[in-house]
Amino acid sequence: MVHCLFASWVICGAALASAPSTPDPRRYDGYALIEVQLPDRAAVAQLLAMGVDPWVETVGPGVVPVLVAPDRRAAIEASGWTVHVVTDDVQPWLDDERERLATRSRVQHGGDPFADYLDLDEVNTVLDDLAAGAPELATVIDLGASIEGRQIRGLRIGTGNGQSPALVIVGGQHAREWIGVSTSLWIASRFVQGAAEPEIAGLLANLDVVVVPVVNPDGYRYSWEAQRFWRKNRRDGVGVDTNRNFGYGWGGEGAGFEPEADNYAGPAAFSEPESMAVRDWVLDHDEVVAFVDLHSFGKLLLWPWGHIYEDAPDAMALETMGTDMAEAMFAVHQQSYTAIQGVDLYPAAGNSIDWAYGDANLRAFTIELRPGPDVESFEDGFLLPPDQIVPVGEEAMAAVLVLADWSAMQGGGSEGTSTGGDPSTTSGATVDDTGSDDDSTTGSATLTSATMDDAGPTTANESATAADDSSSSSGANADADSSGCGCTSDAPRGPIGFAGLALAFALGRRRRPASAAARQ
Ligand code: 0X9
Ligand code: ZN
């Protein structure tokens, strides 16, 4: 958005007239994605000195996926380390995605909002359409402006007028994690369009649901138009990781202090308008009782704390509910999500749910959506194929319903929740049918067994065992396959993300050997 001061309208007008059209996105021709097995810290240092771009936050011994410029590749291959070449050239993946998106039917022209990913304008159109289609139930809300002046918008669903407890669901903190945005919209859409279904009607009698699909609109736009794998906001063109900028435990372990770092925490807690907007909206609404932050990827359910290796005061209840949420997700498409305390993935001081829980007193979870660490399903990374948008939405909705049940009970309401009974022990079984068989909803999808596995959800206890077992290995994916990279096919794979491949040992300020930082 360009702001023109009256006194300088000529200059501003000229600037507008000559404003460049969107530049072509950054290209990665000949950049290879390579997973390197690093035996020790010396190897880590050696690799980083080669000027490669690791696609994980916590670089340490173990498997490190790196994006390698053509002129750096020979050095890596001569290093003697075990390497797995995921692809010789990532650019065709990006070209394919761009071409696909260019030919999609946009929402503004009647396109199905869940057939493919949505750019920022489309997201806003979906929010407007949902509100316009159910004005008595849904209202667009404005949480404030991003650093570049874009509105951070959401949808408030419910009739509580501040009297009912509220559940807040946010997505799109991390710009490249497009599935979190679509999943947020799926959840909003299910609550609005399913409002007459007994289960959702029962909930909405006692609950408001607030969905903010894109907390970081500048970064999201930038990821669409300029740099697909951008993660942070757009502060000074360098960016701050808003999920390190929240004010509980800010600056602790897992926070970056170099502005160039992908986990840069910013100069101070809540220095960023995006994290501030979430904070202020929540604090302005006493009725908020629960908070979900959608990310990708890794198929994980994370609860506080994420910044210290200590149990949260409500650790038992959080673990029980996290496990219930994972079970509910599994029941939908038999996708196994692992429920663990956040810090056991890796420490991430300044993350949103620690603040939500610690300062705002909310029951709070991060969900890392698909793909997961299961063999072969890491193939897509941030480039998750669009045919997974609906199934991911369906399984995420199942998790949200577990928390919604609990939330609805916080206002003292006694009727009409989806399961009834003790919400702290809500079983996912009751949400099996939430949308999964309902092809009448927007963006209906026929689900195939291709998306299914039968491993079952992984509980925190199982994860803890895995963590113990992996203390001398790479942490995540330690037992995935003999190469340790969790990959068994040569099929094209997307970049590996932070949660997608949390590595066990950390550099710099991340001091604690993450012997517990493992998934199965
Ligand atoms: O690192 C993050 O901010 C989140 N993962 S992601 O891959 N989406 O970037 C996870 C934050 C959750 N908390 C902890 N790991 N403690
Ligand atoms: Zn994320």
Coordinates of C-alpha atoms and ligand atoms in Angstrom, one line a residue:
M1 CA 0.0 0.0 0.0
V2 CA 1.3 3.4 -0.9
H3 CA 0.4 6.3 1.4
C4 CA 0.4 9.7 -0.2
L5 CA 0.8 12.8 1.9
F6 CA -1.2 15.7 0.4
A7 CA 1.8 18.0 0.2
S8 CA 3.8 15.6 -1.8
W9 CA 1.1 14.1 -4.0
V10 CA 3.0 14.9 -7.2
I11 CA 6.0 13.0 -6.0
C12 CA 3.9 10.2 -4.7
G13 CA 1.9 10.1 -7.9
A14 CA 5.0 9.9 -9.9
A15 CA 6.2 7.1 -7.6
L16 CA 3.0 5.3 -8.2
A17 CA 3.1 5.8 -11.9
S18 CA 6.6 4.4 -12.1
A19 CA 6.1 1.7 -9.4
P20 CA 7.5 -1.5 -10.8
S21 CA 5.2 -4.3 -11.4
T22 CA 5.8 -7.3 -9.2
P23 CA 9.3 -8.4 -9.9
D24 CA 9.9 -11.9 -11.0
P25 CA 10.4 -14.2 -8.0
R26 CA 13.9 -15.2 -7.0
R27 CA 15.1 -18.2 -9.0
Y28 CA 17.0 -21.2 -7.8
D29 CA 18.3 -22.6 -11.0
G30 CA 20.8 -25.3 -10.5
Y31 CA 20.4 -25.2 -6.7
A32 CA 20.4 -28.7 -5.3
L33 CA 18.7 -29.8 -2.2
I34 CA 21.0 -32.2 -0.5
E35 CA 20.8 -33.9 2.8
V36 CA 24.2 -34.2 4.4
Q37 CA 25.0 -36.6 7.2
L38 CA 27.3 -34.6 9.6
P39 CA 29.2 -36.7 12.0
D40 CA 30.2 -34.0 14.5
R41 CA 30.3 -30.4 15.3
A42 CA 33.5 -29.9 13.4
A43 CA 31.7 -31.1 10.3
V44 CA 28.8 -28.7 11.1
A45 CA 31.2 -25.8 11.2
Q46 CA 32.9 -27.0 8.0
L47 CA 29.6 -27.2 6.2
L48 CA 28.4 -23.8 7.3
A49 CA 31.7 -22.3 6.2
M50 CA 31.0 -23.5 2.7
G51 CA 28.3 -20.9 2.5
V52 CA 25.3 -23.2 2.0
D53 CA 21.8 -22.5 3.1
P54 CA 20.6 -24.9 5.7
W55 CA 16.8 -25.4 5.5
V56 CA 16.5 -26.1 9.2
E57 CA 16.9 -23.8 12.2
T58 CA 18.9 -26.0 14.5
V59 CA 21.9 -27.1 12.6
G60 CA 23.8 -29.8 14.3
P61 CA 25.3 -33.2 13.9
G62 CA 23.0 -35.5 12.1
V63 CA 21.1 -35.0 8.8
V64 CA 21.1 -31.5 7.6
P65 CA 19.2 -30.5 4.5
V66 CA 21.0 -27.8 2.6
L67 CA 20.3 -25.8 -0.5
V68 CA 23.5 -25.7 -2.4
A69 CA 24.4 -23.3 -5.1
P70 CA 25.9 -24.9 -8.2
D71 CA 29.4 -23.7 -7.5
R72 CA 29.4 -25.1 -4.0
R73 CA 28.3 -28.5 -4.7
A74 CA 31.6 -30.1 -5.6
A75 CA 33.1 -29.1 -2.2
I76 CA 30.3 -30.9 -0.4
E77 CA 30.5 -34.0 -2.5
A78 CA 34.3 -34.1 -1.9
S79 CA 33.9 -33.8 1.8
G80 CA 33.5 -37.5 2.4
W81 CA 30.2 -37.1 4.3
T82 CA 27.3 -39.3 3.3
V83 CA 25.0 -37.2 1.2
H84 CA 21.6 -37.8 -0.3
V85 CA 20.7 -35.7 -3.2
V86 CA 17.0 -34.9 -2.9
T87 CA 17.0 -33.0 -6.2
D88 CA 19.7 -31.5 -8.5
D89 CA 17.6 -28.5 -9.1
V90 CA 14.8 -27.1 -7.0
Q91 CA 13.7 -24.6 -9.6
P92 CA 11.5 -27.0 -11.6
W93 CA 9.4 -27.6 -8.4
L94 CA 8.9 -23.9 -8.1
D95 CA 8.1 -23.5 -11.8
D96 CA 5.6 -26.3 -11.6
E97 CA 3.9 -24.8 -8.6
R98 CA 3.8 -21.3 -10.1
E99 CA 2.4 -22.6 -13.4
R100 CA -0.3 -24.6 -11.5
L101 CA -1.2 -21.6 -9.5
A102 CA -1.3 -19.3 -12.5
T103 CA -3.9 -21.4 -14.1
R104 CA -6.1 -22.0 -11.1
S105 CA -9.6 -20.7 -10.9
R106 CA -9.3 -17.9 -8.4
V107 CA -11.8 -17.5 -5.6
Q108 CA -12.9 -14.2 -6.9
H109 CA -14.0 -16.0 -10.1
G110 CA -15.9 -18.7 -8.3
G111 CA -13.0 -21.0 -7.8
D112 CA -13.1 -23.6 -5.0
P113 CA -11.2 -22.1 -2.1
F114 CA -9.8 -25.5 -1.1
A115 CA -8.8 -26.7 -4.5
D116 CA -5.4 -25.0 -4.3
Y117 CA -3.6 -22.5 -2.1
L118 CA -4.9 -19.0 -1.9
D119 CA -3.0 -15.7 -2.2
L120 CA -3.6 -13.0 0.3
D121 CA -6.4 -11.3 -1.8
E122 CA -8.2 -14.6 -2.1
V123 CA -7.9 -15.3 1.7
N124 CA -9.5 -11.9 2.3
T125 CA -12.2 -12.7 -0.2
V126 CA -13.0 -16.0 1.6
L127 CA -13.3 -14.2 4.9
D128 CA -15.6 -11.6 3.4
D129 CA -17.7 -14.2 1.7
L130 CA -18.1 -16.3 4.8
A131 CA -19.2 -13.2 6.8
A132 CA -21.5 -12.1 4.0
G133 CA -23.1 -15.5 3.8
A134 CA -23.8 -15.7 7.5
P135 CA -24.0 -12.1 8.8
E136 CA -25.8 -13.2 12.0
L137 CA -23.0 -15.6 12.8
A138 CA -19.7 -14.4 11.4
T139 CA -18.0 -11.0 11.4
V140 CA -14.7 -10.0 9.9
I141 CA -12.4 -8.5 12.5
D142 CA -9.3 -6.3 12.1
L143 CA -6.5 -7.0 14.5
G144 CA -4.3 -4.2 13.3
A145 CA -1.7 -3.5 10.6
S146 CA 1.4 -5.3 9.6
I147 CA 4.7 -3.6 9.3
E148 CA 4.0 -2.8 5.6
G149 CA 0.5 -1.6 6.5
R150 CA -1.5 -4.7 5.5
Q151 CA -4.5 -5.5 7.6
I152 CA -4.3 -8.6 9.8
R153 CA -7.8 -9.9 9.5
G154 CA -9.8 -12.6 11.0
L155 CA -13.3 -14.0 11.3
R156 CA -15.2 -14.2 14.5
I157 CA -17.8 -16.9 14.5
G158 CA -20.5 -17.2 17.1
T159 CA -23.3 -15.3 18.8
G160 CA -21.8 -14.9 22.2
N161 CA -21.2 -11.2 22.0
G162 CA -18.3 -11.5 24.4
Q163 CA -20.4 -13.6 26.8
S164 CA -19.3 -17.0 25.5
P165 CA -15.8 -18.3 25.9
A166 CA -13.7 -18.0 22.8
L167 CA -11.2 -20.1 21.0
V168 CA -8.6 -18.4 18.8
I169 CA -7.0 -20.1 15.9
V170 CA -4.2 -18.4 14.0
G171 CA -2.2 -19.4 11.0
G172 CA 0.4 -17.9 8.6
Q173 CA 2.9 -16.7 11.1
H174 CA 5.5 -18.4 8.9
A175 CA 5.1 -17.1 5.4
R176 CA 6.0 -20.2 3.5
E177 CA 3.7 -22.5 5.5
W178 CA 0.8 -22.1 3.2
I179 CA -1.1 -25.1 4.4
G180 CA -1.6 -23.4 7.8
V181 CA -3.4 -20.6 6.0
S182 CA -5.7 -22.9 4.0
T183 CA -6.3 -25.1 7.1
S184 CA -7.4 -22.0 9.1
L185 CA -9.8 -21.1 6.4
W186 CA -11.1 -24.7 6.3
I187 CA -11.8 -24.6 10.0
A188 CA -13.5 -21.2 9.7
S189 CA -15.6 -22.4 6.8
R190 CA -16.6 -25.6 8.6
F191 CA -17.8 -23.6 11.7
V192 CA -19.8 -21.2 9.5
Q193 CA -21.2 -23.6 6.9
G194 CA -21.7 -26.4 9.4
A195 CA -23.4 -24.2 11.9
A196 CA -26.7 -26.0 11.5
E197 CA -25.1 -29.4 12.2
P198 CA -26.0 -30.6 15.7
E199 CA -22.4 -30.9 16.8
I200 CA -21.2 -27.5 15.6
A201 CA -24.5 -25.9 16.6
G202 CA -24.1 -27.3 20.1
L203 CA -20.6 -25.8 20.3
L204 CA -21.5 -22.4 18.9
A205 CA -24.3 -22.2 21.5
N206 CA -21.5 -21.9 24.1
L207 CA -18.5 -20.8 22.2
D208 CA -17.1 -18.2 19.8
V209 CA -14.4 -19.2 17.4
V210 CA -12.0 -16.7 16.1
V211 CA -9.8 -17.5 13.1
V212 CA -6.9 -15.4 11.9
P213 CA -5.6 -17.2 8.8
V214 CA -2.6 -14.9 8.0
V215 CA -0.9 -13.3 11.0
N216 CA 2.0 -12.3 8.8
P217 CA 0.4 -10.9 5.6
D218 CA 3.5 -9.2 4.3
G219 CA 5.6 -12.3 4.6
Y220 CA 2.8 -14.4 3.0
R221 CA 2.6 -12.0 0.1
Y222 CA 6.3 -12.1 -0.3
S223 CA 6.4 -15.9 -0.3
W224 CA 3.8 -15.9 -3.1
E225 CA 5.4 -13.2 -5.2
A226 CA 9.1 -13.0 -4.4
Q227 CA 10.7 -15.7 -2.4
R228 CA 8.8 -18.9 -2.0
F229 CA 10.7 -20.1 1.1
W230 CA 10.5 -16.8 3.0
R231 CA 9.6 -17.4 6.7
K232 CA 9.7 -14.2 8.7
N233 CA 7.8 -10.9 8.5
R234 CA 9.2 -8.1 6.3
R235 CA 10.9 -5.9 8.9
D236 CA 13.6 -3.9 7.1
G237 CA 13.6 -6.4 4.3
V238 CA 15.4 -8.8 6.6
G239 CA 12.5 -9.9 8.7
V240 CA 11.8 -11.0 12.3
D241 CA 10.5 -14.5 13.1
T242 CA 7.2 -13.5 14.8
N243 CA 7.2 -16.9 16.5
R244 CA 10.2 -15.9 18.4
N245 CA 8.9 -12.4 19.2
F246 CA 6.2 -13.1 21.7
G247 CA 6.9 -11.9 25.2
Y248 CA 7.1 -14.9 27.4
G249 CA 10.6 -16.2 27.8
W250 CA 11.6 -13.9 24.9
G251 CA 15.2 -14.1 23.9
G252 CA 15.9 -17.5 25.6
E253 CA 16.9 -20.7 24.0
G254 CA 16.0 -21.1 20.4
A255 CA 15.8 -17.4 19.7
G256 CA 18.1 -16.0 17.0
F257 CA 19.9 -12.7 17.5
E258 CA 21.3 -12.1 14.1
P259 CA 18.8 -10.3 11.9
E260 CA 19.6 -12.5 9.0
A261 CA 18.8 -15.7 11.0
D262 CA 15.6 -17.4 10.2
N263 CA 14.7 -17.5 13.8
Y264 CA 15.6 -13.8 14.5
A265 CA 13.6 -12.8 17.6
G266 CA 13.7 -9.1 16.9
P267 CA 15.2 -6.3 19.0
A268 CA 12.7 -6.7 21.8
A269 CA 9.7 -8.8 22.9
F270 CA 6.7 -7.7 20.8
S271 CA 8.7 -5.4 18.7
E272 CA 6.7 -6.5 15.7
P273 CA 3.2 -5.3 14.9
E274 CA 2.1 -8.8 13.9
S275 CA 2.8 -10.4 17.3
M276 CA 1.6 -7.3 19.0
A277 CA -1.7 -7.5 17.1
V278 CA -2.3 -11.0 18.3
R279 CA -1.4 -10.1 21.8
D280 CA -3.6 -7.0 21.9
W281 CA -6.6 -8.7 20.5
V282 CA -6.4 -11.5 22.9
L283 CA -5.8 -9.3 25.9
D284 CA -8.7 -7.1 24.8
H285 CA -11.0 -10.1 24.9
D286 CA -11.3 -11.6 28.3
E287 CA -13.5 -14.3 27.0
V288 CA -10.7 -16.0 25.1
V289 CA -9.8 -19.3 26.8
A290 CA -7.9 -21.3 24.2
F291 CA -5.4 -20.7 21.4
V292 CA -4.2 -22.8 18.5
D293 CA -1.3 -21.8 16.3
L294 CA -1.1 -23.7 12.9
H295 CA 2.2 -24.3 11.3
S296 CA 3.9 -26.8 9.0
F297 CA 5.4 -29.3 9.0
G298 CA 6.0 -32.4 11.0
K299 CA 2.6 -33.8 12.0
L300 CA 3.0 -32.7 15.6
L301 CA 0.9 -31.5 18.5
L302 CA 2.9 -29.3 20.7
W303 CA 2.1 -27.9 24.1
P304 CA 3.9 -25.4 26.4
W305 CA 6.5 -25.0 27.4
G306 CA 8.5 -24.5 24.3
H307 CA 11.3 -22.4 25.8
I308 CA 12.4 -24.3 28.9
Y309 CA 12.9 -27.9 29.8
E310 CA 10.3 -27.7 32.5
D311 CA 6.8 -29.0 32.9
A312 CA 4.1 -26.4 32.6
P313 CA 1.9 -26.2 35.7
D314 CA -0.9 -27.9 33.8
A315 CA 1.4 -30.4 32.1
M316 CA -0.8 -33.4 32.7
A317 CA -3.9 -31.7 31.4
L318 CA -2.0 -30.4 28.4
E319 CA -0.6 -33.8 27.6
T320 CA -3.9 -35.5 28.0
M321 CA -5.6 -33.0 25.7
G322 CA -2.7 -33.0 23.2
T323 CA -2.9 -36.7 23.0
D324 CA -6.7 -36.6 22.6
M325 CA -6.3 -34.1 19.8
A326 CA -3.7 -36.4 18.1
E327 CA -6.1 -39.3 18.4
A328 CA -8.9 -37.3 17.0
M329 CA -6.8 -36.4 14.0
F330 CA -5.8 -40.0 13.5
A331 CA -9.4 -41.1 13.5
V332 CA -10.1 -38.9 10.4
H333 CA -7.5 -40.1 7.9
Q334 CA -5.3 -42.4 9.9
Q335 CA -2.5 -39.9 9.9
S336 CA -0.3 -40.2 12.9
Y337 CA 0.4 -37.0 14.7
T338 CA 2.9 -37.0 17.6
A339 CA 1.9 -35.2 20.7
I340 CA 4.8 -33.8 22.7
Q341 CA 5.8 -30.8 24.8
G342 CA 7.2 -28.1 22.5
V343 CA 10.6 -27.9 24.0
D344 CA 11.2 -31.6 23.3
L345 CA 11.1 -30.8 19.6
Y346 CA 13.5 -28.0 20.2
P347 CA 13.5 -24.9 22.3
A348 CA 11.8 -21.9 20.7
A349 CA 11.8 -19.0 23.1
G350 CA 9.3 -16.3 22.2
N351 CA 6.8 -18.6 20.6
S352 CA 3.2 -17.7 20.6
I353 CA 1.8 -20.5 22.6
D354 CA 4.1 -20.0 25.5
W355 CA 2.9 -16.5 25.7
A356 CA -0.7 -17.5 25.3
Y357 CA -0.4 -20.0 28.1
G358 CA 2.0 -18.2 30.3
D359 CA 0.8 -14.6 30.1
A360 CA -2.8 -14.9 28.8
N361 CA -3.7 -18.0 30.7
L362 CA -5.0 -19.8 27.7
R363 CA -5.0 -23.5 26.9
A364 CA -2.6 -23.4 24.0
F365 CA -1.3 -25.7 21.3
T366 CA 0.8 -25.5 18.2
I367 CA -0.1 -27.9 15.4
E368 CA 2.5 -28.8 12.8
L369 CA 0.5 -30.0 9.9
R370 CA 1.5 -32.4 7.1
P371 CA 3.7 -33.7 5.9
G372 CA 5.2 -35.7 8.8
P373 CA 8.4 -37.5 9.4
D374 CA 7.0 -40.8 8.3
V375 CA 9.1 -42.3 5.5
E376 CA 8.2 -40.9 2.2
S377 CA 5.7 -38.3 3.5
F378 CA 8.5 -35.7 3.9
E379 CA 8.6 -35.5 0.1
D380 CA 6.6 -32.4 -0.1
G381 CA 7.7 -30.1 2.7
F382 CA 6.4 -26.7 2.2
L383 CA 5.2 -27.6 -1.3
L384 CA 2.5 -29.9 0.0
P385 CA 0.3 -30.9 -3.0
P386 CA -3.0 -29.1 -3.0
D387 CA -5.0 -32.3 -2.9
Q388 CA -4.0 -32.5 0.7
I389 CA -5.6 -29.2 1.7
V390 CA -9.0 -30.8 2.4
P391 CA -7.9 -33.8 4.3
V392 CA -5.5 -31.8 6.4
G393 CA -8.3 -29.4 7.1
E394 CA -10.5 -32.2 8.1
E395 CA -8.0 -33.7 10.5
A396 CA -7.1 -30.3 12.0
M397 CA -10.8 -29.6 12.5
A398 CA -11.0 -32.8 14.5
A399 CA -8.2 -31.5 16.8
V400 CA -9.8 -28.1 17.1
L401 CA -13.1 -29.7 18.1
V402 CA -11.5 -31.4 21.1
L403 CA -10.3 -28.1 22.3
A404 CA -13.5 -26.4 21.3
D405 CA -15.4 -28.9 23.6
W406 CA -13.2 -27.9 26.5
S407 CA -13.4 -24.2 25.7
A408 CA -17.2 -24.3 25.5
M409 CA -17.3 -25.7 29.0
Q410 CA -15.2 -22.8 30.4
G411 CA -18.2 -20.5 30.3
G412 CA -20.2 -22.7 32.5
G413 CA -22.4 -23.8 29.6
S414 CA -23.6 -27.3 30.0
E415 CA -25.3 -28.3 26.9
G416 CA -24.6 -29.1 23.4
T417 CA -20.9 -29.7 23.1
S418 CA -19.9 -32.3 20.7
T419 CA -19.1 -34.9 23.2
G420 CA -20.3 -33.9 26.6
G421 CA -18.8 -35.5 29.6
D422 CA -15.4 -34.5 31.1
P423 CA -13.8 -32.3 28.4
S424 CA -10.4 -33.0 29.7
T425 CA -10.8 -36.6 28.7
T426 CA -12.6 -35.9 25.4
S427 CA -12.1 -38.8 23.1
G428 CA -11.3 -38.1 19.5
A429 CA -13.7 -40.9 18.6
T430 CA -16.6 -38.6 18.7
V431 CA -15.3 -36.4 16.0
D432 CA -14.6 -39.0 13.4
D433 CA -17.3 -37.8 11.2
T434 CA -16.4 -34.2 11.3
G435 CA -16.4 -33.4 7.7
S436 CA -14.4 -36.4 6.7
D437 CA -17.3 -38.0 4.9
D438 CA -19.1 -34.8 4.2
D439 CA -18.5 -34.1 0.6
S440 CA -21.3 -31.5 0.6
T441 CA -19.0 -28.9 2.2
T442 CA -17.0 -26.4 0.2
G443 CA -14.1 -27.9 -1.5
S444 CA -15.2 -31.5 -1.0
A445 CA -12.7 -34.0 -1.7
T446 CA -12.8 -37.7 -2.2
L447 CA -10.2 -39.2 0.0
T448 CA -8.1 -42.1 -1.1
S449 CA -6.1 -44.6 0.8
A450 CA -3.1 -42.9 -0.6
T451 CA -3.2 -40.4 2.2
M452 CA -3.6 -43.0 4.9
D453 CA -1.2 -44.9 7.1
D454 CA -2.1 -47.1 9.9
A455 CA 0.6 -46.3 12.4
G456 CA -1.7 -44.7 14.9
P457 CA -1.1 -41.5 16.7
T458 CA 2.0 -41.3 18.8
T459 CA 1.6 -40.3 22.3
A460 CA 3.9 -38.1 24.4
N461 CA 5.1 -41.2 26.3
E462 CA 6.1 -42.9 23.2
S463 CA 7.8 -39.8 22.0
A464 CA 9.7 -39.6 25.3
T465 CA 10.9 -43.0 24.7
A466 CA 12.0 -42.1 21.2
A467 CA 13.7 -39.1 22.6
D468 CA 15.7 -41.1 25.0
D469 CA 16.7 -43.5 22.4
S470 CA 18.0 -40.8 20.1
S471 CA 20.3 -38.9 22.4
S472 CA 23.3 -39.9 20.4
S473 CA 21.8 -39.5 17.0
S474 CA 20.3 -36.8 14.9
G475 CA 17.2 -36.5 16.9
A476 CA 14.3 -36.3 14.4
N477 CA 14.2 -39.1 11.9
A478 CA 16.9 -41.0 13.7
D479 CA 15.3 -44.3 12.9
A480 CA 13.6 -43.4 9.7
D481 CA 15.9 -45.3 7.4
S482 CA 19.5 -46.4 7.1
S483 CA 20.6 -43.1 5.6
G484 CA 19.0 -41.3 8.5
C485 CA 17.3 -38.9 6.2
G486 CA 13.8 -40.3 6.4
C487 CA 13.7 -40.7 2.7
T488 CA 13.4 -43.9 0.8
S489 CA 12.5 -42.7 -2.6
D490 CA 14.1 -40.5 -5.2
A491 CA 10.9 -38.7 -5.8
P492 CA 11.1 -34.9 -5.7
R493 CA 10.9 -33.6 -2.2
G494 CA 10.2 -30.2 -0.8
P495 CA 12.5 -28.4 1.5
I496 CA 12.8 -29.6 5.0
G497 CA 11.4 -27.3 7.6
F498 CA 12.2 -26.3 11.2
A499 CA 9.8 -28.7 12.8
G500 CA 10.1 -31.0 9.9
L501 CA 13.5 -32.0 10.8
A502 CA 14.6 -30.8 14.3
L503 CA 18.2 -31.6 14.8
A504 CA 19.6 -32.6 18.1
F505 CA 22.5 -30.3 18.8
A506 CA 22.4 -26.6 18.5
L507 CA 24.9 -23.9 17.8
G508 CA 25.5 -20.5 19.2
R509 CA 23.1 -19.5 21.9
R510 CA 21.3 -22.8 21.7
R511 CA 23.2 -24.4 24.5
R512 CA 21.3 -27.3 25.7
P513 CA 22.2 -30.6 24.1
A514 CA 18.8 -31.6 22.9
S515 CA 18.9 -35.2 23.9
A516 CA 15.2 -35.0 24.2
A517 CA 14.7 -33.2 20.9
A518 CA 13.6 -36.1 19.0
R519 CA 10.6 -37.5 17.4
Q520 CA 10.2 -41.1 16.5
Ligands
0X9_1 O1 10.1 -23.2 15.1 C1 8.9 -22.8 15.1 O2 8.5 -21.7 15.3 C2 7.8 -23.9 14.9 N1 8.1 -24.8 13.9 S1 8.2 -24.4 12.4 O3 8.8 -25.5 11.6 N2 6.7 -24.2 11.8 O4 8.9 -23.2 12.2 C3 7.6 -24.6 16.2 C4 7.5 -23.9 17.4 C5 7.0 -24.8 18.5 N3 7.6 -24.7 19.7 C6 8.8 -25.4 20.0 N4 9.4 -26.1 19.2 N5 9.2 -25.2 21.2
ZN2 ZN 6.0 -22.4 11.4

